[in-house]
Amino acid sequence: MELRSQNLKTTSSLSLGRFHISEDYGFLLPNPLKELPDHYWPWMEIVSKLPYLIESHQLRAQVNKMPLLNCQFLRSYREQRLAHLVLSFITMGYVWQEGETQPKEVLPRNLALPFVEVSRNLGLPPILVHSDLVLTNWTTKNPERPLDIRNLDTIVSLPGGESLRGFVLVTVLVEKAAVPGMKALIQAVNAILQPSQDSLLQALQQLRLSIQDMTRTLGQMHDYVDPDIFYAVIRIFLSGWKDNPAMPVGLIYEGVSTEPLKYSGGSAAQSTVLHAFDEFLGVHHSKESADFLLRMRDYMPPSHKAFIEEVQSSPSLRDHILSSGNGQLLKAYNQCVEALAELRSYHITVVTKYLITAAAKAKSRRSSQLPEPPQALEERGTGGTAVLSFLKSVRNNTLEAILPQSS
């Protein structure tokens, strides 16, 4: 409490721009690039045919013939983000082309060296992360039209066809739905600093609406993603080489390290949005969940991680509401927490359908056009957690943040 009250005097007003977060697109990279300079044509040629090369078992042979390219011609931040996206997709395809029973345990130097160099420049790990799959991997068909799924497309793809496209683009739209919530968070923090009870109340009401819109948007998964294809085809390409029994020792990045390196696979916990909401609302998680969530911050662009830390060091919203004795603020705060818990409950419903139910169906299928689904992560998320118990713990800890109404 002592430290927080000092912050009231010293903290300058918070803004999105300071952390390279867009007023229009939030954590999404605005208008991502689709092409790299001509020097990187060999990468772009492979990634443009990636689903075909993986499904026809030709990708590894193509990568092995690829020249080792120098990263010095990647001049802009946006070019580096596209390079990370391209190299991460090629890496996932290379490692998992033959499924979980025959993963490649060595990434060849012509892929490993540039991937690690671009990763170091960006402050990201050399593996596919949420900022690749979602934040950098979207484009509009018609820039004049609104951002809805019919007007969106992915920039690069993996096996999974329309379901992979749907999975990425629905997640893009969930990130977009969070933008008013991010702006409301900024308004609320500044309303505590100034202070203005009216502005704070308005911000909390806007935050609740934004979280509810995220939940509604997540519901589009059911329309655009086939659970059987997600489970049997897509999921393995989002899997990493940490906490994964299919690759227990990790991956050797040739020319970088003689020892295998371990990195977690893609996870919704790599999205900055809910981390920021948790810190702002004062939601605390159990040690095991908190440790995993904290580790996932190292899989975010550094400016996004810094934004979470800035929110964390801002004056406490809970303390402010309790000391204000304002019943309207307390009610609005609790409605935000309830909306966040509802979003997490809905996420559990979605994960149950696409993971647990799909796993049971896959076991009962005698023959199928679909490949044999991966067994190693059967009850686990692609990030490597025991997914349902983790999500339920996070949801239950959210509900514990609700403040008692004064009589």
Tab-separated table of C-alpha atoms in Angstrom, residues 11-384:
chain	number	residue	atom	x	y	z
A	11	THR	CA	3.671	7.943	-12.289
A	12	SER	CA	3.220	9.893	-15.521
A	13	SER	CA	0.093	9.283	-17.576
A	14	LEU	CA	-0.049	5.942	-19.377
A	15	SER	CA	-0.433	5.690	-23.165
A	16	LEU	CA	-0.524	2.900	-25.768
A	17	GLY	CA	1.851	4.659	-28.177
A	18	ARG	CA	4.763	4.516	-25.715
A	19	PHE	CA	4.643	0.703	-26.037
A	20	HIS	CA	4.124	0.511	-29.827
A	21	ILE	CA	0.495	-0.535	-29.331
A	22	SER	CA	-1.891	0.723	-32.000
A	23	GLU	CA	-4.912	2.909	-31.146
A	24	ASP	CA	-6.790	1.154	-33.971
A	25	TYR	CA	-5.467	-2.410	-33.839
A	26	GLY	CA	-4.191	-2.892	-30.288
A	27	PHE	CA	-1.476	-5.561	-30.140
A	28	LEU	CA	-2.061	-6.572	-33.774
A	29	LEU	CA	0.701	-5.303	-36.060
A	30	PRO	CA	-1.058	-2.658	-38.207
A	31	ASN	CA	-1.166	-3.616	-41.910
A	32	PRO	CA	1.556	-6.306	-41.788
A	33	LEU	CA	3.912	-6.685	-44.757
A	34	LYS	CA	3.279	-9.558	-47.166
A	35	GLU	CA	6.593	-9.506	-49.046
A	36	LEU	CA	10.266	-9.456	-48.064
A	37	PRO	CA	13.098	-7.896	-50.136
A	38	ASP	CA	14.095	-9.967	-53.216
A	39	HIS	CA	17.188	-11.324	-51.416
A	40	TYR	CA	14.829	-13.510	-49.338
A	41	TRP	CA	13.001	-15.004	-52.323
A	42	PRO	CA	14.128	-18.596	-51.397
A	43	TRP	CA	12.298	-18.304	-48.047
A	44	MET	CA	9.192	-16.795	-49.629
A	45	GLU	CA	9.065	-19.432	-52.367
A	46	ILE	CA	9.052	-22.231	-49.770
A	47	VAL	CA	6.536	-20.568	-47.432
A	48	SER	CA	4.133	-19.829	-50.317
A	49	LYS	CA	3.814	-23.606	-50.909
A	50	LEU	CA	4.186	-24.696	-47.282
A	51	PRO	CA	0.984	-26.769	-46.798
A	52	TYR	CA	1.645	-28.639	-50.074
A	53	LEU	CA	5.345	-29.241	-49.274
A	54	ILE	CA	4.478	-30.609	-45.806
A	55	GLU	CA	1.605	-32.803	-46.984
A	56	SER	CA	3.679	-34.209	-49.883
A	57	HIS	CA	6.635	-34.819	-47.498
A	58	GLN	CA	8.947	-32.605	-49.580
A	59	LEU	CA	9.587	-29.707	-47.187
A	60	ARG	CA	12.676	-31.101	-45.471
A	61	ALA	CA	14.369	-31.783	-48.834
A	62	GLN	CA	13.520	-28.243	-50.026
A	63	VAL	CA	14.848	-26.638	-46.827
A	64	ASN	CA	18.070	-28.657	-47.010
A	65	LYS	CA	18.715	-27.107	-50.484
A	66	MET	CA	17.937	-23.563	-49.281
A	67	PRO	CA	20.863	-21.074	-49.324
A	68	LEU	CA	22.087	-19.550	-46.045
A	69	LEU	CA	20.902	-15.938	-46.288
A	70	ASN	CA	22.280	-12.898	-44.491
A	71	CYS	CA	19.765	-10.969	-42.359
A	72	GLN	CA	21.400	-7.572	-42.993
A	73	PHE	CA	18.912	-6.715	-45.759
A	74	LEU	CA	15.982	-6.854	-43.300
A	75	ARG	CA	16.015	-3.115	-42.671
A	76	SER	CA	12.690	-2.318	-41.001
A	77	TYR	CA	10.948	-3.653	-37.920
A	78	ARG	CA	8.017	-4.817	-40.074
A	79	GLU	CA	10.379	-6.754	-42.380
A	80	GLN	CA	11.896	-8.462	-39.340
A	81	ARG	CA	8.425	-9.394	-38.017
A	82	LEU	CA	7.506	-10.923	-41.402
A	83	ALA	CA	10.855	-12.779	-41.504
A	84	HIS	CA	10.162	-14.221	-38.040
A	85	LEU	CA	6.688	-15.292	-39.172
A	86	VAL	CA	8.057	-16.958	-42.333
A	87	LEU	CA	10.979	-18.716	-40.621
A	88	SER	CA	8.829	-19.870	-37.695
A	89	PHE	CA	6.288	-21.487	-40.043
A	90	ILE	CA	9.041	-23.194	-42.062
A	91	THR	CA	10.605	-24.416	-38.783
A	92	MET	CA	7.332	-25.912	-37.483
A	93	GLY	CA	6.803	-27.672	-40.823
A	94	TYR	CA	10.392	-28.949	-40.897
A	95	VAL	CA	10.291	-30.359	-37.349
A	96	TRP	CA	6.806	-31.925	-37.559
A	97	GLN	CA	6.529	-32.873	-41.277
A	98	GLU	CA	6.399	-36.605	-40.452
A	99	GLY	CA	4.260	-36.225	-37.340
A	100	GLU	CA	5.148	-36.684	-33.701
A	101	THR	CA	6.738	-40.116	-34.136
A	102	GLN	CA	9.550	-38.808	-36.384
A	103	PRO	CA	10.283	-35.192	-35.392
A	104	LYS	CA	13.500	-33.648	-36.708
A	105	GLU	CA	15.720	-33.030	-33.692
A	106	VAL	CA	18.247	-30.859	-35.570
A	107	LEU	CA	17.310	-27.652	-37.365
A	108	PRO	CA	19.795	-27.150	-40.246
A	109	ARG	CA	22.086	-24.112	-40.047
A	110	ASN	CA	20.634	-22.456	-43.195
A	111	LEU	CA	17.329	-22.167	-41.273
A	112	ALA	CA	18.591	-22.055	-37.672
A	113	LEU	CA	21.125	-19.220	-38.051
A	114	PRO	CA	18.852	-16.611	-39.685
A	115	PHE	CA	15.913	-17.609	-37.474
A	116	VAL	CA	17.944	-17.136	-34.286
A	117	GLU	CA	19.417	-13.845	-35.567
A	118	VAL	CA	15.992	-12.369	-36.408
A	119	SER	CA	14.660	-13.650	-33.072
A	120	ARG	CA	17.463	-11.937	-31.138
A	121	ASN	CA	16.880	-8.670	-33.026
A	122	LEU	CA	13.172	-8.774	-32.100
A	123	GLY	CA	13.619	-10.085	-28.542
A	124	LEU	CA	11.508	-13.158	-29.377
A	125	PRO	CA	12.333	-16.880	-29.029
A	126	PRO	CA	13.193	-18.891	-32.190
A	127	ILE	CA	9.859	-20.755	-32.389
A	128	LEU	CA	6.355	-19.977	-33.656
A	129	VAL	CA	4.670	-17.635	-31.147
A	130	HIS	CA	1.270	-15.891	-30.903
A	131	SER	CA	2.769	-12.700	-32.323
A	132	ASP	CA	3.662	-14.664	-35.511
A	133	LEU	CA	0.620	-16.887	-35.935
A	134	VAL	CA	-1.907	-14.122	-35.184
A	135	LEU	CA	-0.554	-10.593	-34.678
A	136	THR	CA	1.608	-10.513	-37.862
A	137	ASN	CA	-0.381	-12.968	-39.993
A	138	TRP	CA	-3.435	-11.061	-41.231
A	139	THR	CA	-4.347	-8.926	-44.198
A	140	THR	CA	-7.514	-7.275	-45.478
A	141	LYS	CA	-8.909	-8.171	-48.908
A	142	ASN	CA	-10.419	-4.686	-49.197
A	143	PRO	CA	-8.871	-2.029	-46.908
A	144	GLU	CA	-11.981	0.152	-47.320
A	145	ARG	CA	-14.252	-2.477	-45.776
A	146	PRO	CA	-14.605	-3.338	-42.069
A	147	LEU	CA	-12.460	-5.928	-40.310
A	148	ASP	CA	-14.647	-9.022	-40.377
A	149	ILE	CA	-13.700	-12.570	-41.242
A	150	ARG	CA	-15.048	-12.357	-44.806
A	151	ASN	CA	-12.702	-9.430	-45.478
A	152	LEU	CA	-9.624	-11.025	-43.882
A	153	ASP	CA	-7.019	-13.527	-44.973
A	154	THR	CA	-3.838	-15.024	-43.551
A	155	ILE	CA	-0.429	-14.164	-45.049
A	156	VAL	CA	1.187	-17.605	-44.570
A	157	SER	CA	-0.394	-20.961	-43.846
A	158	LEU	CA	0.153	-24.504	-42.588
A	159	PRO	CA	-1.841	-27.707	-43.218
A	160	GLY	CA	-5.467	-27.409	-42.100
A	161	GLY	CA	-7.002	-25.437	-44.963
A	162	GLU	CA	-10.044	-23.348	-44.068
A	163	SER	CA	-9.954	-24.491	-40.426
A	164	LEU	CA	-6.394	-23.168	-39.986
A	165	ARG	CA	-7.435	-19.919	-41.654
A	166	GLY	CA	-10.485	-19.694	-39.366
A	167	PHE	CA	-8.447	-20.434	-36.232
A	168	VAL	CA	-5.978	-17.620	-36.994
A	169	LEU	CA	-8.531	-15.055	-38.154
A	170	VAL	CA	-11.056	-15.565	-35.341
A	171	THR	CA	-8.135	-15.016	-32.943
A	172	VAL	CA	-7.204	-11.846	-34.886
A	173	LEU	CA	-10.782	-10.628	-34.364
A	174	VAL	CA	-10.647	-11.437	-30.621
A	175	GLU	CA	-7.498	-9.255	-30.408
A	176	LYS	CA	-9.342	-6.500	-32.321
A	177	ALA	CA	-12.337	-6.773	-29.953
A	178	ALA	CA	-9.941	-6.101	-27.057
A	179	VAL	CA	-8.873	-2.687	-28.425
A	180	PRO	CA	-11.662	-0.646	-26.728
A	181	GLY	CA	-10.802	-2.504	-23.501
A	182	MET	CA	-7.140	-1.485	-23.810
A	183	LYS	CA	-8.155	2.143	-24.354
A	184	ALA	CA	-10.496	1.884	-21.348
A	185	LEU	CA	-7.657	0.485	-19.238
A	186	ILE	CA	-5.497	3.502	-20.160
A	187	GLN	CA	-8.372	5.878	-19.357
A	188	ALA	CA	-8.951	4.150	-16.003
A	189	VAL	CA	-5.295	4.264	-14.917
A	190	ASN	CA	-5.119	7.962	-15.807
A	191	ALA	CA	-8.462	8.583	-14.012
A	192	ILE	CA	-6.926	7.168	-10.808
A	193	LEU	CA	-3.842	9.357	-11.248
A	194	GLN	CA	-5.776	12.580	-11.898
A	195	PRO	CA	-8.232	11.574	-10.238
A	196	SER	CA	-11.707	11.518	-11.825
A	197	GLN	CA	-14.406	9.160	-10.508
A	198	ASP	CA	-16.690	9.833	-13.512
A	199	SER	CA	-13.949	9.022	-16.015
A	200	LEU	CA	-13.028	5.873	-14.052
A	201	LEU	CA	-16.634	4.656	-13.953
A	202	GLN	CA	-17.040	5.222	-17.691
A	203	ALA	CA	-13.754	3.356	-18.369
A	204	LEU	CA	-14.788	0.339	-16.271
A	205	GLN	CA	-18.129	0.136	-18.088
A	206	GLN	CA	-16.306	0.252	-21.443
A	207	LEU	CA	-13.851	-2.440	-20.297
A	208	ARG	CA	-16.713	-4.789	-19.391
A	209	LEU	CA	-18.333	-4.291	-22.822
A	210	SER	CA	-15.030	-4.989	-24.572
A	211	ILE	CA	-14.445	-8.240	-22.628
A	212	GLN	CA	-18.006	-9.355	-23.443
A	213	ASP	CA	-17.359	-8.583	-27.132
A	214	MET	CA	-14.190	-10.729	-26.985
A	215	THR	CA	-16.285	-13.645	-25.658
A	216	ARG	CA	-18.875	-13.234	-28.434
A	217	THR	CA	-16.120	-13.055	-31.054
A	218	LEU	CA	-14.439	-16.217	-29.722
A	219	GLY	CA	-17.749	-17.974	-30.434
A	220	GLN	CA	-17.002	-17.679	-34.171
A	221	MET	CA	-14.522	-20.571	-33.714
A	222	HIS	CA	-17.535	-22.912	-33.930
A	223	ASP	CA	-18.445	-21.539	-37.364
A	224	TYR	CA	-14.987	-21.570	-38.934
A	225	VAL	CA	-12.879	-24.307	-37.296
A	226	ASP	CA	-13.601	-28.047	-37.601
A	227	PRO	CA	-12.648	-29.726	-34.272
A	228	ASP	CA	-11.441	-32.943	-35.948
A	229	ILE	CA	-9.130	-31.044	-38.306
A	230	PHE	CA	-7.845	-28.839	-35.498
A	231	TYR	CA	-7.066	-31.847	-33.324
A	232	ALA	CA	-5.638	-34.237	-35.929
A	233	VAL	CA	-3.990	-31.838	-38.408
A	234	ILE	CA	-3.333	-28.333	-37.050
A	235	ARG	CA	-2.361	-28.857	-33.433
A	236	ILE	CA	0.966	-30.584	-33.960
A	237	PHE	CA	2.317	-27.631	-35.963
A	238	LEU	CA	1.683	-25.346	-32.978
A	239	SER	CA	3.538	-27.713	-30.615
A	240	GLY	CA	6.958	-26.905	-29.189
A	241	TRP	CA	9.950	-28.730	-27.767
A	242	LYS	CA	9.568	-28.033	-24.068
A	243	ASP	CA	7.228	-30.074	-21.824
A	244	ASN	CA	6.492	-32.232	-24.881
A	245	PRO	CA	7.123	-35.994	-24.534
A	246	ALA	CA	7.487	-36.243	-28.349
A	247	MET	CA	10.688	-34.132	-28.116
A	248	PRO	CA	11.897	-34.627	-24.539
A	249	VAL	CA	15.423	-33.255	-25.055
A	250	GLY	CA	14.525	-30.237	-27.194
A	251	LEU	CA	15.803	-29.091	-30.607
A	252	ILE	CA	19.414	-28.527	-31.730
A	253	TYR	CA	19.756	-25.272	-33.669
A	254	GLU	CA	22.748	-26.142	-35.885
A	255	GLY	CA	25.493	-23.532	-35.832
A	256	VAL	CA	23.922	-21.850	-32.790
A	257	SER	CA	24.262	-24.390	-30.006
A	258	THR	CA	25.593	-27.942	-29.731
A	259	GLU	CA	23.144	-28.548	-26.875
A	260	PRO	CA	19.408	-28.879	-27.596
A	261	LEU	CA	17.304	-25.806	-26.749
A	262	LYS	CA	13.784	-26.028	-25.284
A	263	TYR	CA	10.942	-23.669	-26.194
A	264	SER	CA	7.221	-23.925	-25.473
A	265	GLY	CA	4.702	-24.203	-28.290
A	266	GLY	CA	2.036	-21.637	-29.131
A	267	SER	CA	-0.422	-20.717	-26.395
A	268	ALA	CA	-3.257	-18.230	-25.895
A	269	ALA	CA	-1.291	-17.267	-22.760
A	270	GLN	CA	1.175	-15.540	-25.116
A	271	SER	CA	-1.480	-12.899	-25.888
A	272	THR	CA	-0.772	-9.726	-23.910
A	273	VAL	CA	-4.451	-8.789	-23.524
A	274	LEU	CA	-5.479	-10.940	-20.549
A	275	HIS	CA	-2.155	-10.375	-18.769
A	276	ALA	CA	-2.854	-6.626	-18.894
A	277	PHE	CA	-6.461	-7.083	-17.704
A	278	ASP	CA	-5.317	-9.335	-14.833
A	279	GLU	CA	-2.702	-6.831	-13.659
A	280	PHE	CA	-5.138	-3.921	-13.903
A	281	LEU	CA	-7.966	-5.710	-12.079
A	282	GLY	CA	-5.610	-7.190	-9.459
A	283	VAL	CA	-6.304	-10.850	-10.330
A	284	HIS	CA	-3.731	-13.168	-8.700
A	285	HIS	CA	-3.105	-16.745	-9.834
A	286	SER	CA	-1.851	-19.842	-8.026
A	287	LYS	CA	1.922	-20.319	-8.070
A	288	GLU	CA	1.967	-22.987	-10.799
A	289	SER	CA	-0.359	-21.014	-13.109
A	290	ALA	CA	1.396	-17.711	-12.333
A	291	ASP	CA	4.822	-19.234	-13.113
A	292	PHE	CA	3.610	-20.461	-16.522
A	293	LEU	CA	1.927	-17.117	-17.322
A	294	LEU	CA	5.079	-15.237	-16.333
A	295	ARG	CA	7.186	-17.472	-18.589
A	296	MET	CA	4.801	-16.810	-21.493
A	297	ARG	CA	5.630	-13.082	-21.266
A	298	ASP	CA	9.080	-13.956	-22.654
A	299	TYR	CA	7.256	-15.146	-25.800
A	300	MET	CA	5.767	-11.663	-26.424
A	301	PRO	CA	7.316	-8.681	-28.242
A	302	PRO	CA	9.360	-6.891	-25.537
A	303	SER	CA	7.316	-3.668	-25.787
A	304	HIS	CA	4.127	-5.638	-25.063
A	305	LYS	CA	5.734	-7.312	-22.053
A	306	ALA	CA	6.880	-3.856	-20.870
A	307	PHE	CA	3.285	-2.608	-21.132
A	308	ILE	CA	2.092	-5.358	-18.755
A	309	GLU	CA	4.843	-4.409	-16.299
A	310	GLU	CA	3.836	-0.729	-16.528
A	311	VAL	CA	0.203	-1.619	-15.755
A	312	GLN	CA	1.425	-3.780	-12.863
A	313	SER	CA	3.366	-0.833	-11.384
A	314	SER	CA	0.433	1.598	-11.758
A	315	PRO	CA	-1.675	2.593	-8.717
A	316	SER	CA	-3.896	-0.238	-7.465
A	317	LEU	CA	-7.435	-0.073	-8.865
A	318	ARG	CA	-8.751	-2.316	-6.063
A	319	ASP	CA	-7.221	-0.137	-3.334
A	320	HIS	CA	-8.594	2.991	-5.002
A	321	ILE	CA	-12.127	1.567	-5.196
A	322	LEU	CA	-12.081	0.287	-1.618
A	323	SER	CA	-10.808	3.596	-0.260
A	324	SER	CA	-13.273	5.619	-2.368
A	325	GLY	CA	-16.333	3.989	-0.767
A	326	ASN	CA	-18.061	4.522	-4.147
A	327	GLY	CA	-20.695	1.788	-4.628
A	328	GLN	CA	-21.033	2.460	-8.370
A	329	LEU	CA	-17.294	1.966	-8.908
A	330	LEU	CA	-17.303	-1.240	-6.859
A	331	LYS	CA	-20.224	-2.616	-8.861
A	332	ALA	CA	-18.579	-1.673	-12.190
A	333	TYR	CA	-15.290	-3.272	-11.057
A	334	ASN	CA	-17.038	-6.522	-10.091
A	335	GLN	CA	-18.848	-6.601	-13.442
A	336	CYS	CA	-15.453	-6.409	-15.209
A	337	VAL	CA	-14.106	-9.291	-13.132
A	338	GLU	CA	-17.268	-11.338	-13.789
A	339	ALA	CA	-17.006	-10.641	-17.538
A	340	LEU	CA	-13.360	-11.786	-17.490
A	341	ALA	CA	-14.324	-14.987	-15.630
A	342	GLU	CA	-17.112	-15.593	-18.188
A	343	LEU	CA	-14.603	-15.189	-21.041
A	344	ARG	CA	-12.362	-17.747	-19.352
A	345	SER	CA	-15.295	-20.125	-18.771
A	346	TYR	CA	-16.187	-19.857	-22.446
A	347	HIS	CA	-12.560	-20.530	-23.397
A	348	ILE	CA	-12.789	-23.741	-21.322
A	349	THR	CA	-15.908	-24.745	-23.320
A	350	VAL	CA	-14.060	-24.142	-26.599
A	351	VAL	CA	-10.948	-26.059	-25.478
A	352	THR	CA	-13.114	-28.956	-24.269
A	353	LYS	CA	-14.717	-29.224	-27.723
A	354	TYR	CA	-11.496	-28.880	-29.740
A	355	LEU	CA	-9.237	-30.944	-27.494
A	356	ILE	CA	-10.982	-33.296	-25.052
A	357	THR	CA	-14.075	-34.214	-27.119
A	358	ALA	CA	-12.042	-34.287	-30.362
A	359	ALA	CA	-9.506	-36.628	-28.694
A	360	ALA	CA	-12.275	-39.027	-27.646
A	361	LYS	CA	-13.734	-38.986	-31.175
A	362	ALA	CA	-10.312	-39.605	-32.723
A	363	LYS	CA	-9.820	-42.679	-30.512
A	364	SER	CA	-13.177	-44.124	-31.493
A	365	ARG	CA	-12.630	-43.655	-35.254
A	366	ARG	CA	-11.592	-46.878	-36.909
A	367	SER	CA	-10.566	-45.388	-40.257
A	368	SER	CA	-10.404	-41.831	-41.435
A	369	GLN	CA	-9.014	-39.575	-44.133
A	370	LEU	CA	-7.409	-37.599	-41.304
A	371	PRO	CA	-3.863	-38.398	-40.115
A	372	GLU	CA	-3.311	-40.235	-36.844
A	373	PRO	CA	-3.658	-37.493	-34.220
A	374	PRO	CA	-0.673	-36.744	-31.961
A	375	GLN	CA	-0.680	-38.701	-28.691
A	376	ALA	CA	2.146	-36.954	-26.807
A	377	LEU	CA	0.098	-33.857	-25.950
A	378	GLU	CA	-3.231	-35.681	-25.701
A	379	GLU	CA	-4.557	-33.898	-22.588
A	380	ARG	CA	-2.177	-30.958	-22.835
A	381	GLY	CA	-2.257	-27.633	-24.645
A	382	THR	CA	0.280	-26.849	-27.373
A	383	GLY	CA	2.068	-24.685	-24.774
A	384	GLY	CA	2.644	-27.879	-22.746
